[in-house]
N, CA, C and O atoms as a Tinker XYZ file with bonds, in Angstrom:
   520  protein
     1  N     23.816000   41.604000  -22.408000    73     2
     2  CA    23.528000   41.587000  -21.412000    64     1     3
     3  C     23.356000   39.753000  -20.855000    63     2     4     5
     4  O     22.788000   38.874000  -21.505000    81     3
     5  N     23.887000   39.625000  -19.794000    73     3     6
     6  CA    23.570000   37.999000  -19.359000    64     5     7
     7  C     22.052000   37.475000  -19.374000    63     6     8     9
     8  O     21.410000   38.470000  -19.710000    81     7
     9  N     21.371000   36.666000  -19.225000    73     7    10
    10  CA    20.308000   36.123000  -18.739000    64     9    11
    11  C     20.622000   35.517000  -17.889000    63    10    12    13
    12  O     21.580000   34.781000  -17.654000    81    11
    13  N     19.369000   35.978000  -17.138000    73    11    14
    14  CA    19.383000   35.573000  -15.716000    64    13    15
    15  C     17.789000   35.097000  -15.822000    63    14    16    17
    16  O     16.977000   35.610000  -16.593000    81    15
    17  N     17.443000   33.778000  -14.693000    73    15    18
    18  CA    16.285000   32.861000  -14.703000    64    17    19
    19  C     15.783000   33.651000  -13.394000    63    18    20    21
    20  O     16.255000   33.935000  -12.293000    81    19
    21  N     14.347000   33.895000  -14.226000    73    19    22
    22  CA    13.457000   34.470000  -12.656000    64    21    23
    23  C     13.520000   33.797000  -11.634000    63    22    24    25
    24  O     13.998000   32.666000  -11.712000    81    23
    25  N     12.957000   34.410000  -10.128000    73    23    26
    26  CA    12.970000   33.396000   -9.043000    64    25    27
    27  C     11.748000   33.102000   -9.155000    63    26    28    29
    28  O     10.711000   33.689000   -9.467000    81    27
    29  N     12.099000   31.936000   -8.798000    73    27    30
    30  CA    10.827000   30.902000   -8.091000    64    29    31
    31  C      9.827000   31.609000   -7.759000    63    30    32    33
    32  O     10.193000   32.593000   -7.117000    81    31
    33  N      8.068000   31.519000   -7.995000    73    31    34
    34  CA     7.381000   32.056000   -7.183000    64    33    35
    35  C      7.129000   30.968000   -5.892000    63    34    36    37
    36  O      7.290000   29.787000   -6.201000    81    35
    37  N      6.742000   31.255000   -4.443000    73    35    38
    38  CA     6.168000   30.326000   -3.757000    64    37    39
    39  C      5.593000   29.104000   -4.368000    63    38    40    41
    40  O      6.082000   28.031000   -4.017000    81    39
    41  N      4.620000   29.109000   -5.237000    73    39    42
    42  CA     3.492000   28.260000   -5.669000    64    41    43
    43  C      5.250000   27.339000   -6.438000    63    42    44    45
    44  O      5.614000   26.210000   -6.110000    81    43
    45  N      5.546000   27.708000   -6.841000    73    43    46
    46  CA     7.007000   27.052000   -7.753000    64    45    47
    47  C      8.081000   26.415000   -7.038000    63    46    48    49
    48  O      8.710000   25.422000   -7.403000    81    47
    49  N      8.238000   27.129000   -5.912000    73    47    50
    50  CA     9.559000   26.556000   -5.076000    64    49    51
    51  C      9.083000   25.940000   -3.767000    63    50    52    53
    52  O      9.908000   25.464000   -2.987000    81    51
    53  N      7.380000   25.930000   -3.419000    73    51    54
    54  CA     6.820000   24.688000   -3.198000    64    53    55
    55  C      6.769000   22.903000   -4.092000    63    54    56    57
    56  O      6.767000   21.708000   -3.795000    81    55
    57  N      6.738000   23.731000   -5.205000    73    55    58
    58  CA     6.075000   22.947000   -6.304000    64    57    59
    59  C      7.656000   21.931000   -6.343000    63    58    60    61
    60  O      7.453000   20.724000   -6.212000    81    59
    61  N      9.211000   22.382000   -6.517000    73    59    62
    62  CA     9.982000   22.362000   -6.790000    64    61    63
    63  C     10.380000   21.297000   -5.284000    63    62    64    65
    64  O     11.013000   20.278000   -5.560000    81    63
    65  N     10.100000   21.471000   -4.074000    73    63    66
    66  CA    10.446000   20.998000   -2.952000    64    65    67
    67  C      9.518000   19.472000   -2.721000    63    66    68    69
    68  O      9.836000   18.598000   -1.915000    81    67
    69  N      8.384000   19.431000   -3.594000    73    67    70
    70  CA     7.342000   17.857000   -3.248000    64    69    71
    71  C      8.416000   17.290000   -4.695000    63    70    72    73
    72  O      8.740000   16.107000   -4.594000    81    71
    73  N      8.826000   17.849000   -5.660000    73    71    74
    74  CA     9.778000   16.960000   -6.958000    64    73    75
    75  C     10.651000   16.416000   -6.034000    63    74    76    77
    76  O     10.574000   15.216000   -5.772000    81    75
    77  N     11.532000   17.183000   -5.463000    73    75    78
    78  CA    12.947000   17.141000   -4.876000    64    77    79
    79  C     12.802000   15.998000   -3.414000    63    78    80    81
    80  O     13.716000   15.179000   -3.315000    81    79
    81  N     12.005000   15.971000   -2.639000    73    79    82
    82  CA    11.511000   14.696000   -1.783000    64    81    83
    83  C     10.815000   13.971000   -2.921000    63    82    84    85
    84  O     10.444000   12.938000   -2.362000    81    83
    85  N     10.557000   13.922000   -3.737000    73    83    86
    86  CA     9.754000   12.645000   -4.133000    64    85    87
    87  C     11.232000   11.884000   -4.590000    63    86    88    89
    88  O     11.596000   10.769000   -4.217000    81    87
    89  N     11.783000   12.578000   -5.271000    73    87    90
    90  CA    13.054000   12.011000   -6.067000    64    89    91
    91  C     13.942000   11.615000   -4.956000    63    90    92    93
    92  O     14.631000   10.605000   -5.099000    81    91
    93  N     14.011000   12.435000   -3.649000    73    91    94
    94  CA    15.173000   12.298000   -2.857000    64    93    95
    95  C     14.143000   10.570000   -1.792000    63    94    96    97
    96  O     14.611000   10.070000   -0.769000    81    95
    97  N     13.098000   10.193000   -2.324000    73    95    98
    98  CA    12.653000    9.163000   -1.834000    64    97    99
    99  C     12.867000    7.521000   -2.164000    63    98   100   101
   100  O     12.587000    6.561000   -1.447000    81    99
   101  N     13.522000    7.553000   -3.639000    73    99   102
   102  CA    13.865000    6.975000   -4.586000    64   101   103
   103  C     15.431000    6.311000   -3.626000    63   102   104   105
   104  O     16.491000    6.787000   -4.032000    81   103
   105  N     15.525000    5.327000   -2.492000    73   103   106
   106  CA    16.608000    5.111000   -1.804000    64   105   107
   107  C     15.999000    3.396000   -1.688000    63   106   108   109
   108  O     14.809000    3.082000   -1.702000    81   107
   109  N     17.271000    2.370000   -1.564000    73   107   110
   110  CA    17.233000    1.248000   -1.592000    64   109   111
   111  C     17.031000    0.663000    0.278000    63   110   112   113
   112  O     17.702000    1.322000    1.072000    81   111
   113  N     16.396000   -0.179000    0.721000    73   111   114
   114  CA    15.155000   -0.484000    0.152000    64   113   115
   115  C     14.376000    0.620000    0.087000    63   114   116   117
   116  O     14.552000    1.683000    0.683000    81   115
   117  N     12.938000    0.136000   -1.149000    73   115   118
   118  CA    12.139000    1.128000   -1.257000    64   117   119
   119  C     11.058000    1.099000   -0.305000    63   118   120   121
   120  O     10.620000    0.091000    0.250000    81   119
   121  N     10.638000    2.364000   -0.152000    73   119   122
   122  CA     9.515000    2.682000    0.923000    64   121   123
   123  C      8.526000    3.256000   -0.048000    63   122   124   125
   124  O      8.608000    4.317000   -0.667000    81   123
   125  N      7.575000    2.353000   -0.063000    73   123   126
   126  CA     6.228000    2.541000   -1.865000    64   125   127
   127  C      5.744000    3.678000   -0.886000    63   126   128   129
   128  O      5.489000    4.815000   -1.282000    81   127
   129  N      5.617000    3.186000    0.703000    73   127   130
   130  CA     4.025000    4.654000    1.365000    64   129   131
   131  C      4.956000    5.595000    0.697000    63   130   132   133
   132  O      4.804000    5.994000   -0.457000    81   131
   133  N      6.098000    5.984000    1.623000    73   131   134
   134  CA     6.755000    7.376000    1.599000    64   133   135
   135  C      6.708000    7.740000    0.048000    63   134   136   137
   136  O      6.146000    8.833000   -0.027000    81   135
   137  N      7.099000    7.235000   -1.362000    73   135   138
   138  CA     7.374000    7.652000   -2.296000    64   137   139
   139  C      5.827000    7.960000   -2.575000    63   138   140   141
   140  O      5.406000    9.114000   -2.499000    81   139
   141  N      4.905000    6.757000   -2.938000    73   139   142
   142  CA     3.790000    7.225000   -3.497000    64   141   143
   143  C      2.673000    8.331000   -2.756000    63   142   144   145
   144  O      1.651000    8.811000   -3.247000    81   143
   145  N      3.173000    8.509000   -1.613000    73   143   146
   146  CA     2.188000    9.931000   -1.342000    64   145   147
   147  C      2.576000   11.093000   -1.948000    63   146   148   149
   148  O      1.740000   11.995000   -1.994000    81   147
   149  N      3.464000   11.241000   -2.338000    73   147   150
   150  CA     3.617000   12.153000   -2.932000    64   149   151
   151  C      2.717000   12.670000   -4.363000    63   150   152   153
   152  O      2.683000   13.716000   -5.010000    81   151
   153  N      2.237000   11.742000   -4.432000    73   151   154
   154  CA     1.031000   11.390000   -5.625000    64   153   155
   155  C     -0.099000   11.220000   -5.593000    63   154   156   157
   156  O     -0.753000   10.618000   -4.742000    81   155
   157  N     -0.510000   11.845000   -6.717000    73   155   158
   158  CA    -2.221000   11.724000   -6.327000    64   157   159
   159  C     -2.872000   10.698000   -6.705000    63   158   160   161
   160  O     -2.441000    9.818000   -7.450000    81   159
   161  N     -4.087000   10.766000   -6.147000    73   159   162
   162  CA    -5.158000    9.507000   -6.490000    64   161   163
   163  C     -4.956000    8.780000   -8.209000    63   162   164   165
   164  O     -4.627000    7.661000   -8.603000    81   163
   165  N     -5.246000    9.744000   -8.732000    73   163   166
   166  CA    -5.337000    9.683000  -10.621000    64   165   167
   167  C     -3.932000    9.537000  -11.573000    63   166   168   169
   168  O     -3.848000    9.371000  -12.790000    81   167
   169  N     -2.709000    9.683000  -10.399000    73   167   170
   170  CA    -1.280000   10.102000  -11.428000    64   169   171
   171  C     -1.071000    8.957000  -12.562000    63   170   172   173
   172  O     -1.270000    7.751000  -12.705000    81   171
   173  N     -0.621000    9.919000  -13.184000    73   171   174
   174  CA    -0.106000    9.211000  -14.829000    64   173   175
   175  C      1.232000    9.264000  -14.475000    63   174   176   177
   176  O      1.825000   10.099000  -13.793000    81   175
   177  N      1.788000    7.868000  -15.246000    73   175   178
   178  CA     3.385000    8.512000  -15.337000    64   177   179
   179  C      3.762000    7.725000  -16.861000    63   178   180   181
   180  O      2.871000    7.153000  -17.490000    81   179
   181  N      4.807000    7.763000  -17.223000    73   179   182
   182  CA     5.286000    7.567000  -18.561000    64   181   183
   183  C      6.985000    7.194000  -18.470000    63   182   184   185
   184  O      7.929000    7.983000  -18.446000    81   183
   185  N      6.990000    6.037000  -18.437000    73   183   186
   186  CA     8.656000    5.723000  -18.421000    64   185   187
   187  C      9.468000    6.382000  -18.951000    63   186   188   189
   188  O     10.156000    6.995000  -18.135000    81   187
   189  N      9.840000    6.633000  -20.451000    73   187   190
   190  CA    10.300000    6.916000  -21.289000    64   189   191
   191  C      8.866000    7.813000  -22.302000    63   190   192   193
   192  O      7.639000    7.863000  -22.213000    81   191
   193  N      9.759000    8.308000  -23.073000    73   191   194
   194  CA     9.053000    9.382000  -24.135000    64   193   195
   195  C      8.264000    8.744000  -25.016000    63   194   196   197
   196  O      7.258000    9.285000  -25.475000    81   195
   197  N      8.853000    6.851000  -25.518000    73   195   198
   198  CA     8.308000    6.377000  -26.231000    64   197   199
   199  C      7.145000    5.013000  -25.475000    63   198   200   201
   200  O      6.448000    4.197000  -26.078000    81   199
   201  N      7.292000    5.183000  -24.240000    73   199   202
   202  CA     6.196000    4.337000  -23.161000    64   201   203
   203  C      4.885000    4.484000  -23.020000    63   202   204   205
   204  O      4.385000    5.602000  -23.149000    81   203
   205  N      4.226000    3.525000  -22.771000    73   203   206
   206  CA     2.720000    3.537000  -22.753000    64   205   207
   207  C      2.323000    4.500000  -21.108000    63   206   208   209
   208  O      3.033000    4.156000  -20.162000    81   207
   209  N      1.567000    5.298000  -20.897000    73   207   210
   210  CA     1.108000    5.706000  -19.523000    64   209   211
   211  C      0.783000    4.511000  -18.712000    63   210   212   213
   212  O      0.115000    3.553000  -19.100000    81   211
   213  N      1.386000    4.681000  -17.411000    73   211   214
   214  CA     0.935000    3.600000  -16.403000    64   213   215
   215  C     -0.092000    5.021000  -15.530000    63   214   216   217
   216  O      0.208000    6.215000  -15.570000    81   215
   217  N     -1.455000    4.337000  -14.713000    73   215   218
   218  CA    -1.897000    5.057000  -14.209000    64   217   219
   219  C     -2.353000    5.006000  -13.030000    63   218   220   221
   220  O     -3.092000    4.031000  -13.171000    81   219
   221  N     -2.544000    5.483000  -11.388000    73   219   222
   222  CA    -2.821000    5.338000  -10.557000    64   221   223
   223  C     -1.639000    4.738000   -9.513000    63   222   224   225
   224  O     -0.933000    3.779000   -9.825000    81   223
   225  N     -1.537000    5.421000   -8.277000    73   223   226
   226  CA    -0.138000    4.918000   -7.483000    64   225   227
   227  C      0.436000    2.980000   -7.536000    63   226   228   229
   228  O      1.472000    2.322000   -7.632000    81   227
   229  N     -0.678000    2.832000   -7.434000    73   227   230
   230  CA    -0.722000    1.110000   -7.277000    64   229   231
   231  C      0.014000    0.892000   -8.815000    63   230   232   233
   232  O      1.024000    0.196000   -8.706000    81   231
   233  N     -0.157000    1.159000   -9.671000    73   231   234
   234  CA    -0.114000    0.398000  -11.272000    64   233   235
   235  C      1.690000    0.807000  -11.221000    63   234   236   237
   236  O      2.640000    0.054000  -11.431000    81   235
   237  N      1.684000    2.207000  -10.880000    73   235   238
   238  CA     3.452000    3.094000  -10.869000    64   237   239
   239  C      4.227000    1.882000   -9.866000    63   238   240   241
   240  O      5.045000    1.091000  -10.337000    81   239
   241  N      3.896000    1.888000   -8.697000    73   239   242
   242  CA     4.699000    1.182000   -7.951000    64   241   243
   243  C      5.071000   -0.427000   -8.586000    63   242   244   245
   244  O      6.193000   -0.902000   -8.760000    81   243
   245  N      3.918000   -0.978000   -8.820000    73   243   246
   246  CA     4.495000   -2.410000   -9.379000    64   245   247
   247  C      5.188000   -2.386000  -10.476000    63   246   248   249
   248  O      5.873000   -3.366000  -10.768000    81   247
   249  N      5.136000   -1.093000  -11.419000    73   247   250
   250  CA     5.682000   -0.981000  -12.701000    64   249   251
   251  C      7.499000   -0.439000  -12.277000    63   250   252   253
   252  O      8.381000   -0.999000  -12.926000    81   251
   253  N      7.773000    0.242000  -11.590000    73   251   254
   254  CA     8.889000    0.842000  -10.990000    64   253   255
   255  C      9.106000   -0.326000   -9.950000    63   254   256   257
   256  O     10.292000   -0.245000   -9.629000    81   255
   257  N      8.537000   -1.337000   -9.297000    73   255   258
   258  CA     9.179000   -2.385000   -8.603000    64   257   259
   259  C      9.649000   -3.027000   -9.032000    63   258   260   261
   260  O     10.691000   -3.456000   -8.536000    81   259
   261  N      9.176000   -3.477000  -10.198000    73   259   262
   262  CA     9.729000   -4.518000  -11.279000    64   261   263
   263  C     10.889000   -4.224000  -11.909000    63   262   264   265
   264  O     11.452000   -5.221000  -12.361000    81   263
   265  N     11.257000   -3.534000  -12.031000    73   263   266
   266  CA    12.836000   -2.676000  -12.352000    64   265   267
   267  C     13.505000   -2.455000  -10.977000    63   266   268   269
   268  O     14.399000   -3.159000  -10.507000    81   267
   269  N     13.130000   -1.736000  -10.595000    73   267   270
   270  CA    13.846000   -1.169000   -9.242000    64   269   271
   271  C     14.005000   -2.361000   -7.981000    63   270   272   273
   272  O     15.143000   -2.771000   -7.755000    81   271
   273  N     13.188000   -2.748000   -7.405000    73   271   274
   274  CA    12.771000   -3.277000   -6.551000    64   273   275
   275  C     13.913000   -4.055000   -6.063000    63   274   276   277
   276  O     13.996000   -4.051000   -4.835000    81   275
   277  N     14.910000   -4.792000   -6.745000    73   275   278
   278  CA    15.894000   -5.720000   -6.045000    64   277   279
   279  C     17.518000   -4.930000   -6.255000    63   278   280   281
   280  O     18.603000   -5.381000   -5.889000    81   279
   281  N     17.303000   -3.942000   -6.791000    73   279   282
   282  CA    18.429000   -3.009000   -6.584000    64   281   283
   283  C     18.846000   -2.608000   -4.979000    63   282   284   285
   284  O     18.162000   -2.225000   -4.030000    81   283
   285  N     20.171000   -2.859000   -5.124000    73   283   286
   286  CA    20.906000   -2.835000   -3.400000    64   285   287
   287  C     21.493000   -1.447000   -3.475000    63   286   288   289
   288  O     22.330000   -1.328000   -2.581000    81   287
   289  N     21.393000   -0.520000   -4.088000    73   287   290
   290  CA    21.588000    1.020000   -4.101000    64   289   291
   291  C     20.879000    1.720000   -5.221000    63   290   292   293
   292  O     20.822000    1.423000   -6.415000    81   291
   293  N     20.301000    2.812000   -4.495000    73   291   294
   294  CA    19.413000    4.354000   -5.679000    64   293   295
   295  C     19.815000    5.509000   -5.467000    63   294   296   297
   296  O     19.804000    5.901000   -4.300000    81   295
   297  N     20.020000    5.892000   -5.925000    73   295   298
   298  CA    20.629000    7.072000   -6.087000    64   297   299
   299  C     19.623000    8.141000   -7.121000    63   298   300   301
   300  O     19.866000    8.025000   -8.322000    81   299
   301  N     18.394000    9.282000   -6.691000    73   299   302
   302  CA    18.456000    9.647000   -7.836000    64   301   303
   303  C     19.346000   11.353000   -7.615000    63   302   304   305
   304  O     19.273000   12.179000   -6.705000    81   303
   305  N     20.050000   11.333000   -8.759000    73   303   306
   306  CA    21.295000   12.580000   -8.440000    64   305   307
   307  C     20.369000   14.036000   -9.351000    63   306   308   309
   308  O     20.337000   14.171000  -10.574000    81   307
   309  N     19.921000   14.659000   -8.658000    73   307   310
   310  CA    19.172000   15.864000   -9.238000    64   309   311
   311  C     20.596000   17.009000   -9.498000    63   310   312   313
   312  O     21.478000   17.523000   -8.810000    81   311
   313  N     20.226000   17.002000  -10.693000    73   311   314
   314  CA    21.824000   18.245000  -11.542000    64   313   315
   315  C     20.748000   19.557000  -11.670000    63   314   316   317
   316  O     21.283000   20.658000  -11.535000    81   315
   317  N     19.378000   19.548000  -11.902000    73   315   318
   318  CA    19.238000   21.222000  -12.161000    64   317   319
   319  C     17.313000   21.144000  -12.161000    63   318   320   321
   320  O     16.565000   20.373000  -12.761000    81   319
   321  N     17.058000   22.115000  -11.366000    73   319   322
   322  CA    15.242000   21.692000  -11.669000    64   321   323
   323  C     15.332000   23.330000  -11.706000    63   322   324   325
   324  O     16.219000   24.118000  -11.381000    81   323
   325  N     14.142000   23.471000  -12.195000    73   323   326
   326  CA    13.279000   25.075000  -12.309000    64   325   327
   327  C     12.108000   24.120000  -12.465000    63   326   328   329
   328  O     11.857000   22.969000  -12.823000    81   327
   329  N     11.217000   25.811000  -11.754000    73   327   330
   330  CA     9.864000   25.288000  -12.462000    64   329   331
   331  C      8.839000   26.503000  -13.252000    63   330   332   333
   332  O      9.083000   27.709000  -13.217000    81   331
   333  N      7.886000   25.999000  -13.820000    73   331   334
   334  CA     6.857000   27.269000  -14.106000    64   333   335
   335  C      5.538000   27.064000  -13.670000    63   334   336   337
   336  O      4.768000   26.369000  -14.333000    81   335
   337  N      5.164000   27.666000  -12.493000    73   335   338
   338  CA     3.667000   27.252000  -12.353000    64   337   339
   339  C      3.854000   25.626000  -11.606000    63   338   340   341
   340  O      4.601000   25.205000  -10.723000    81   339
   341  N      2.956000   25.094000  -12.310000    73   339   342
   342  CA     2.873000   23.780000  -11.547000    64   341   343
   343  C      3.461000   22.416000  -12.459000    63   342   344   345
   344  O      3.240000   21.209000  -12.357000    81   343
   345  N      4.073000   23.000000  -13.127000    73   343   346
   346  CA     5.546000   22.353000  -14.098000    64   345   347
   347  C      6.355000   22.171000  -13.061000    63   346   348   349
   348  O      6.464000   23.251000  -12.481000    81   347
   349  N      6.965000   21.356000  -12.552000    73   347   350
   350  CA     8.736000   21.041000  -12.633000    64   349   351
   351  C      9.049000   20.184000  -13.479000    63   350   352   353
   352  O      8.472000   19.211000  -13.965000    81   351
   353  N     10.342000   20.799000  -13.644000    73   351   354
   354  CA    11.038000   19.827000  -14.882000    64   353   355
   355  C     12.619000   19.791000  -13.866000    63   354   356   357
   356  O     13.037000   20.700000  -13.148000    81   355
   357  N     13.252000   18.434000  -14.115000    73   355   358
   358  CA    14.350000   18.266000  -13.292000    64   357   359
   359  C     14.965000   17.536000  -14.312000    63   358   360   361
   360  O     14.451000   16.536000  -14.811000    81   359
   361  N     16.351000   18.126000  -14.732000    73   359   362
   362  CA    17.790000   16.873000  -15.188000    64   361   363
   363  C     18.323000   16.357000  -13.935000    63   362   364   365
   364  O     18.677000   17.059000  -12.987000    81   363
   365  N     18.363000   14.895000  -13.999000    73   363   366
   366  CA    19.142000   14.088000  -13.179000    64   365   367
   367  C     19.676000   12.853000  -13.650000    63   366   368   369
   368  O     19.306000   12.583000  -14.792000    81   367
   369  N     20.337000   12.130000  -13.184000    73   367   370
   370  CA    21.231000   10.649000  -13.228000    64   369   371
   371  C     20.269000    9.955000  -12.007000    63   370   372   373
   372  O     19.910000   10.228000  -10.862000    81   371
   373  N     20.108000    8.970000  -12.926000    73   371   374
   374  CA    19.288000    8.134000  -11.715000    64   373   375
   375  C     20.273000    6.687000  -11.833000    63   374   376   377
   376  O     20.756000    6.158000  -12.834000    81   375
   377  N     20.353000    6.277000  -10.313000    73   375   378
   378  CA    21.402000    5.386000  -10.590000    64   377   379
   379  C     20.754000    3.911000   -9.882000    63   378   380   381
   380  O     19.742000    3.964000   -9.181000    81   379
   381  N     21.506000    2.545000  -10.174000    73   379   382
   382  CA    20.898000    1.554000   -9.821000    64   381   383
   383  C     21.979000    0.708000   -9.746000    63   382   384   385
   384  O     22.702000    0.558000  -10.731000    81   383
   385  N     22.249000   -0.030000   -8.409000    73   383   386
   386  CA    23.111000   -0.854000   -8.432000    64   385   387
   387  C     21.827000   -1.727000   -8.564000    63   386   388   389
   388  O     20.793000   -1.554000   -7.918000    81   387
   389  N     22.099000   -2.903000   -9.706000    73   387   390
   390  CA    21.131000   -4.284000   -9.912000    64   389   391
   391  C     22.175000   -5.310000   -9.642000    63   390   392   393
   392  O     23.355000   -5.088000   -9.912000    81   391
   393  N     21.734000   -6.526000   -9.070000    73   391   394
   394  CA    22.909000   -7.850000   -9.053000    64   393   395
   395  C     23.702000   -8.401000  -10.193000    63   394   396   397
   396  O     24.688000   -9.116000  -10.014000    81   395
   397  N     23.173000   -7.995000  -11.572000    73   395   398
   398  CA    23.884000   -8.141000  -12.602000    64   397   399
   399  C     24.759000   -6.860000  -13.013000    63   398   400   401
   400  O     25.913000   -7.005000  -13.417000    81   399
   401  N     24.285000   -5.868000  -12.916000    73   399   402
   402  CA    24.569000   -4.171000  -13.108000    64   401   403
   403  C     24.694000   -2.794000  -12.951000    63   402   404   405
   404  O     23.787000   -2.166000  -12.403000    81   403
   405  N     25.525000   -2.337000  -13.289000    73   403   406
   406  CA    25.206000   -0.677000  -12.778000    64   405   407
   407  C     24.849000   -0.184000  -13.596000    63   406   408   409
   408  O     25.355000   -0.192000  -14.718000    81   407
   409  N     23.368000    0.677000  -13.066000    73   407   410
   410  CA    23.202000    1.232000  -14.410000    64   409   411
   411  C     23.669000    3.040000  -13.864000    63   410   412   413
   412  O     24.347000    3.111000  -12.838000    81   411
   413  N     23.329000    4.215000  -14.488000    73   411   414
   414  CA    23.899000    5.082000  -14.199000    64   413   415
   415  C     22.497000    6.171000  -15.857000    63   414   416   417
   416  O     22.822000    6.445000  -17.012000    81   415
   417  N     21.564000    6.354000  -15.377000    73   415   418
   418  CA    20.524000    6.752000  -17.007000    64   417   419
   419  C     19.967000    8.043000  -16.221000    63   418   420   421
   420  O     19.342000    8.234000  -15.178000    81   419
   421  N     20.711000    9.122000  -17.628000    73   419   422
   422  CA    20.569000   10.373000  -17.651000    64   421   423
   423  C     19.235000   10.374000  -18.092000    63   422   424   425
   424  O     18.811000    9.665000  -19.005000    81   423
   425  N     18.383000   11.415000  -17.241000    73   423   426
   426  CA    17.154000   11.758000  -17.130000    64   425   427
   427  C     16.496000   12.941000  -17.074000    63   426   428   429
   428  O     16.740000   13.615000  -16.073000    81   427
   429  N     15.637000   13.441000  -17.959000    73   427   430
   430  CA    15.022000   15.026000  -17.845000    64   429   431
   431  C     13.228000   14.250000  -17.644000    63   430   432   433
   432  O     12.484000   13.628000  -18.402000    81   431
   433  N     13.129000   14.778000  -16.039000    73   431   434
   434  CA    11.672000   14.210000  -15.583000    64   433   435
   435  C     10.909000   15.485000  -15.725000    63   434   436   437
   436  O     11.368000   16.381000  -15.017000    81   435
   437  N      9.978000   15.782000  -16.369000    73   435   438
   438  CA     8.287000   16.508000  -16.430000    64   437   439
   439  C      7.380000   15.931000  -15.393000    63   438   440   441
   440  O      7.064000   14.745000  -15.297000    81   439
   441  N      6.999000   16.922000  -14.628000    73   439   442
   442  CA     5.740000   16.727000  -13.641000    64   441   443
   443  C      4.890000   17.618000  -13.405000    63   442   444   445
   444  O      5.279000   18.760000  -13.157000    81   443
   445  N      3.897000   17.387000  -13.422000    73   443   446
   446  CA     2.382000   18.324000  -13.380000    64   445   447
   447  C      1.802000   18.115000  -12.368000    63   446   448   449
   448  O      1.126000   17.106000  -12.163000    81   447
   449  N      2.021000   19.290000  -11.358000    73   447   450
   450  CA     1.797000   18.934000   -9.650000    64   449   451
   451  C     -0.167000   19.921000   -9.387000    63   450   452   453
   452  O     -0.520000   21.073000   -9.639000    81   451
   453  N     -0.744000   19.004000   -8.939000    73   451   454
   454  CA    -1.795000   19.811000   -8.546000    64   453   455
   455  C     -2.285000   19.744000   -7.382000    63   454   456   457
   456  O     -2.698000   18.638000   -7.035000    81   455
   457  N     -2.400000   20.939000   -6.378000    73   455   458
   458  CA    -2.600000   20.786000   -4.543000    64   457   459
   459  C     -1.202000   19.982000   -3.975000    63   458   460   461
   460  O     -1.273000   19.189000   -3.036000    81   459
   461  N      0.058000   20.293000   -4.665000    73   459   462
   462  CA     1.111000   19.810000   -3.710000    64   461   463
   463  C      1.552000   18.494000   -4.359000    63   462   464   465
   464  O      2.657000   18.013000   -4.109000    81   463
   465  N      0.931000   18.082000   -4.953000    73   463   466
   466  CA     0.770000   16.516000   -5.473000    64   465   467
   467  C      1.310000   16.259000   -6.937000    63   466   468   469
   468  O      0.975000   16.929000   -7.915000    81   467
   469  N      1.967000   15.466000   -6.948000    73   467   470
   470  CA     2.309000   14.688000   -8.779000    64   469   471
   471  C      1.223000   14.453000   -9.111000    63   470   472   473
   472  O      0.433000   14.031000   -8.267000    81   471
   473  N      0.765000   14.674000  -10.629000    73   471   474
   474  CA    -0.717000   14.527000  -10.762000    64   473   475
   475  C     -0.373000   14.050000  -12.221000    63   474   476   477
   476  O     -1.266000   13.472000  -12.840000    81   475
   477  N      0.601000   14.207000  -12.698000    73   475   478
   478  CA     1.453000   13.673000  -14.148000    64   477   479
   479  C      2.517000   13.792000  -13.741000    63   478   480   481
   480  O      2.973000   14.539000  -12.874000    81   479
   481  N      3.269000   12.537000  -14.787000    73   479   482
   482  CA     5.208000   12.525000  -14.640000    64   481   483
   483  C      5.388000   11.800000  -15.730000    63   482   484   485
   484  O      4.734000   10.846000  -16.152000    81   483
   485  N      6.510000   12.429000  -16.236000    73   483   486
   486  CA     7.075000   11.336000  -17.927000    64   485   487
   487  C      8.671000   11.958000  -17.086000    63   486   488   489
   488  O      8.996000   12.833000  -16.285000    81   487
   489  N      9.454000   10.610000  -18.066000    73   487   490
   490  CA    10.719000   10.749000  -17.921000    64   489   491
   491  C     11.249000   10.805000  -19.505000    63   490   492   493
   492  O     11.028000    9.935000  -20.346000    81   491
   493  N     11.982000   12.007000  -19.702000    73   491   494
   494  CA    12.734000   11.621000  -21.204000    64   493   495
   495  C     14.025000   10.826000  -20.802000    63   494   496   497
   496  O     14.841000   11.203000  -19.961000    81   495
   497  N     14.077000    9.790000  -21.456000    73   495   498
   498  CA    16.115000    9.019000  -21.318000    64   497   499
   499  C     16.187000    9.417000  -22.368000    63   498   500   501
   500  O     15.425000    9.593000  -23.320000    81   499
   501  N     17.843000    9.650000  -21.993000    73   499   502
   502  CA    18.928000   10.081000  -23.221000    64   501   503
   503  C     19.950000    8.833000  -22.903000    63   502   504   505
   504  O     20.137000    8.281000  -21.818000    81   503
   505  N     20.456000    8.601000  -23.971000    73   503   506
   506  CA    21.466000    7.444000  -24.713000    64   505   507
   507  C     21.508000    6.065000  -23.759000    63   506   508   509
   508  O     22.522000    5.431000  -23.464000    81   507
   509  N     20.102000    5.769000  -23.350000    73   507   510
   510  CA    20.574000    4.444000  -23.123000    64   509   511
   511  C     19.123000    3.902000  -23.280000    63   510   512   513
   512  O     18.215000    4.697000  -23.037000    81   511
   513  N     18.780000    2.527000  -23.692000    73   511   514
   514  CA    18.104000    1.517000  -24.418000    64   513   515
   515  C     17.180000    0.825000  -23.153000    63   514   516   517
   516  O     17.648000   -0.218000  -22.697000    81   515
   517  N     16.028000    1.275000  -22.609000    73   515   518
   518  CA    15.820000    0.571000  -21.141000    64   517   519
   519  C     14.471000   -0.437000  -21.961000    63   518   520
   520  O     13.838000   -1.267000  -21.309000    81   519
């Protein structure tokens, strides 16, 4: 018998939509108020499975801007997304056109949402050293 995924609940569908909007906001030039509007005031972010935690929208913005702020083009392509309650997992390719290189980074992002905002976010990066 073929396996089938359950249809997302209304909460899960809403959480997927928040994460999709968040990922879609990563375009050049970066609009930080639009991006950080999806985060809780105490959001925690881990850039890779071995990176230290960055806490709070301002610190997350500073961290990400140091890497992506000078990109002339940014696209986060979502390959697949699923949710289980307040947790959303997306398989994506983060593309950055930087002054000296083009980066295509395969990522699995894990997001925990509270009241429609991202409270914790970890990216698991594969096949590339950052």
